Amino acid sequence: MAKKIQKPKKEPKPSKTWGIVRFFKSNQFRYTLGVFMLIFSGYLAVAFVSYTFSGKSDQSKLDLPWQDFLFDPSVEVQNIAGKSGAYLSEQFINLGFGFPSFFLILIFFIAALNLFGYKKIRFFKTFLFSFLWMIWASITLALALASSSADQFLYVGGMYGFILSSLLSSLLGTIGAALILMFTLFVLLIVTFKQFIPWLTSVFARKEKYPALATPLSIESSPVLEIADPSISKIITEDNKIKTIIDPDSADDFEIENTVSKKNVEMSIEDMLFSDEPITKKNKTKEPELQVVKPVFDENAEVGNLPLEPFDPTLDLSTYKYPTLDLLDDHASGNAEVSNEELISNKNKIVETLRHYKIEITKIRATIGPTITLYEIVPAPGIRIAKIKNLEDDIALSLSALGIRIIAPIPGRGTIGIEVPNQKPEIVSMRSIIGSKKFQESTAELPIAFGKTISNETFMVDLAKMPHILVAGATGQGKSVGLNAIIISLLYKKHPSQLKFVLVDPKKVELTLYASLEKHFLAKMPDEEDAIITDIQKVKNTLNSVNIEMDNRYDLLKRAHVRNINEYNTKFIGRRLNPEKGHRYLPYIIVVIDEFADLIMTAGKEIELPIARIAQLARAVGIHMIIATQRPSINIITGVIKANFPTRIAFKVASMIDSRTILDTPGANQLIGKGDMLVSTGNTMTRVQCAFVDTPEVERICEFVAEQRGYPTAFLLPDYVGENEGGLAEVDLRNRDEMFDDAARLIVSNQVGSTSMIQRKFSIGYNRAGRLMDQMEAAGIVGPSEGSKARQVLIQDEYSLEQLLNGLK
């Protein structure tokens, strides 16, 4: 038999009732009702406030029938919300619940927020509590002000409050009604505010019953603990015993003793209470259960404001691991020390040379450093210091050594120093500096370990206090190694969230090793491809972008009412600054420029001015600069640069003039090279042997950091558009200059895009000639500006120009 094919049943069409239900559940209806509730709550607020001032003058009109009051045009009221506002205020306040009717505004406002999707405040709970508080306040005001309401135009507690308070008074009397209202107030506080019970406990409880469990306890303090049985108190006596003292009136009289060893006399109460040592009973009475009461409420904290955990900026890269010491090589292994024979020989030669010039010394002492030895001499009385200082070349000749430097006198010691290079200098490895106790235990904000001093001590500085560094020296004397030492020191101490580098490398080969750190430690402009900046135009834009970042940070400091980046970040970490208002954690930004001379030669003031502005202002907002140059001449290291870079590092230079240009004093010309440097921090001058870090070591450290999880992009600096990029967009070819056609013909006929030629031919000023050139660039007649060079002419013949001009018309 053939099976019957069942036709699919048609789905019933939704009824009109279901369509209405779906409309009331839709977002359109919900948001429409929410807007109405929000507007209505604001309207009620205006009407209620106005009613308190104008209700007396409107009272005679409000006594009219509501039809006449609302629809009679001759009836005018003083309420700024109009007759509807006056009528609603009369019904809710005077004939309702009085001034507590303001709770209705809160109910409508919370209802609007819930309709908008804001669920942090529950509507039903708010409605219930607000309604209960409104009734209680209405009855309380009516009972308290019953005698004074007779002369007023309205009932302060409303008509309902007056009726209910009169009912309570007739049943319980005035005192009984007041007691009932106080009891109701207590219940409402408990139900409404969760922190009311802990707050009440902290107010009435004795402070001795709540000792701080985290603080050490000494014998003299003898605090008292609260236990489950109120007749028992627990103290520590002077004989190092924990005793449970029973109230004399208690029927069960016994004592619990637990000996405390003298070694652990200072211990926390929690440790004593949960000690595993046996407890000896003197009676067979049932031992009371010990219960420690821990206070859950801080008396100094505000009710309802629980403290949040401090913000941790390192959580974004919580798995980040700092570089390890084994990534660095130990170059100092096998270095020879200065022998006693060398020390005695140099001492004898110094004494003999000075005696040739009738200079006697009473004392001489040697301090051995990694590359030089300092001989400190005390001349005989009456010897002039200048006389010894003039013998610098003679002493160098007698010792057959280069780089003799005389310090006369040594500040704070009362001696004259003679620095003599060692015959076999020692290599100071970066590993020994990073692994030193001084560096590992440093608490500086931006610790930099340069190397070792003459006394073999690790020389460290805090870049945050310096605040900028100028590095100069001849080619091949250790500048690039010094920059690597600075960067490596910071990489070993700072998390990627705390530090960012802006690396400028015009030579294109010195700082490219750090390109792999782009997503961890580097900063760049939004549209740049490479984080290492090598192009001169991009350098100008980047420095101006750093200036914008500096100004933005000062705005944040101003709004946070702090003076420097440390105070700002401390506030932000303590969650006292709102990120929704633009506040953010500010990492330190260090701008490193490897070859400053090349930038000054090609860009001049365009580079020097933003650098000077950063050097003058950026210290407080955590932006610091390190610039290096191998041409220490006065046209490179100008007065503006020197004034704003108090910390200067000089490697070996060729002449005394170069040394004075860098340090304002001679001495750098007498260094021995290979990392030997003078560090001037304003008032003091220190000779340091720079730590040596080789290229493979830098590569290993960068690979170690780059292999870890980083940020999605480099730290983005604010966008900056240069003058050449920004001026073209503002040119409107519809408002061309009247000389535009003639100037264009002049440029095309001569095939030279020169602004000065337009000035000479048409006898106009530079500004107008510049505007003509910008209009021709926008029209496609000439190319973009190339600095002092003439612009490229893009139109080759006058016929093509005429076609272009006709098209513009």
Short mmCIF file of C-alpha atoms in Angstrom, two decimals, residues 2 9 19 21 28 108 142 246 257 281 299 306 312 355 413 429 437 463 586 678 719 756 773 809:
data_model
loop_
_atom_site.label_atom_id
_atom_site.label_comp_id
_atom_site.label_asym_id
_atom_site.label_seq_id
_atom_site.Cartn_x
_atom_site.Cartn_y
_atom_site.Cartn_z
CA ALA A 2 1.22 3.39 -0.80
CA LYS A 9 1.80 21.74 8.87
CA GLY A 19 2.94 41.11 18.65
CA VAL A 21 3.91 41.52 23.99
CA GLN A 28 12.96 50.25 21.30
CA PHE A 108 12.29 56.97 38.75
CA ALA A 142 4.87 64.49 61.02
CA ILE A 246 39.22 32.69 85.25
CA GLU A 257 49.53 26.98 81.29
CA LYS A 281 45.18 21.03 82.87
CA GLU A 299 38.06 52.07 62.16
CA LEU A 306 36.75 48.67 50.78
CA ASP A 312 50.56 46.48 39.12
CA ARG A 355 113.60 66.54 43.55
CA ARG A 413 91.69 64.80 50.80
CA SER A 429 83.73 43.16 32.02
CA LYS A 437 76.39 43.88 45.12
CA LEU A 463 69.69 58.79 35.35
CA LEU A 586 53.65 56.61 32.80
CA LEU A 678 85.93 61.25 32.71
CA ASP A 719 51.30 61.63 16.13
CA SER A 756 63.44 83.74 -4.21
CA MET A 773 54.80 78.07 -4.24
CA LYS A 809 39.53 77.75 -14.20
#
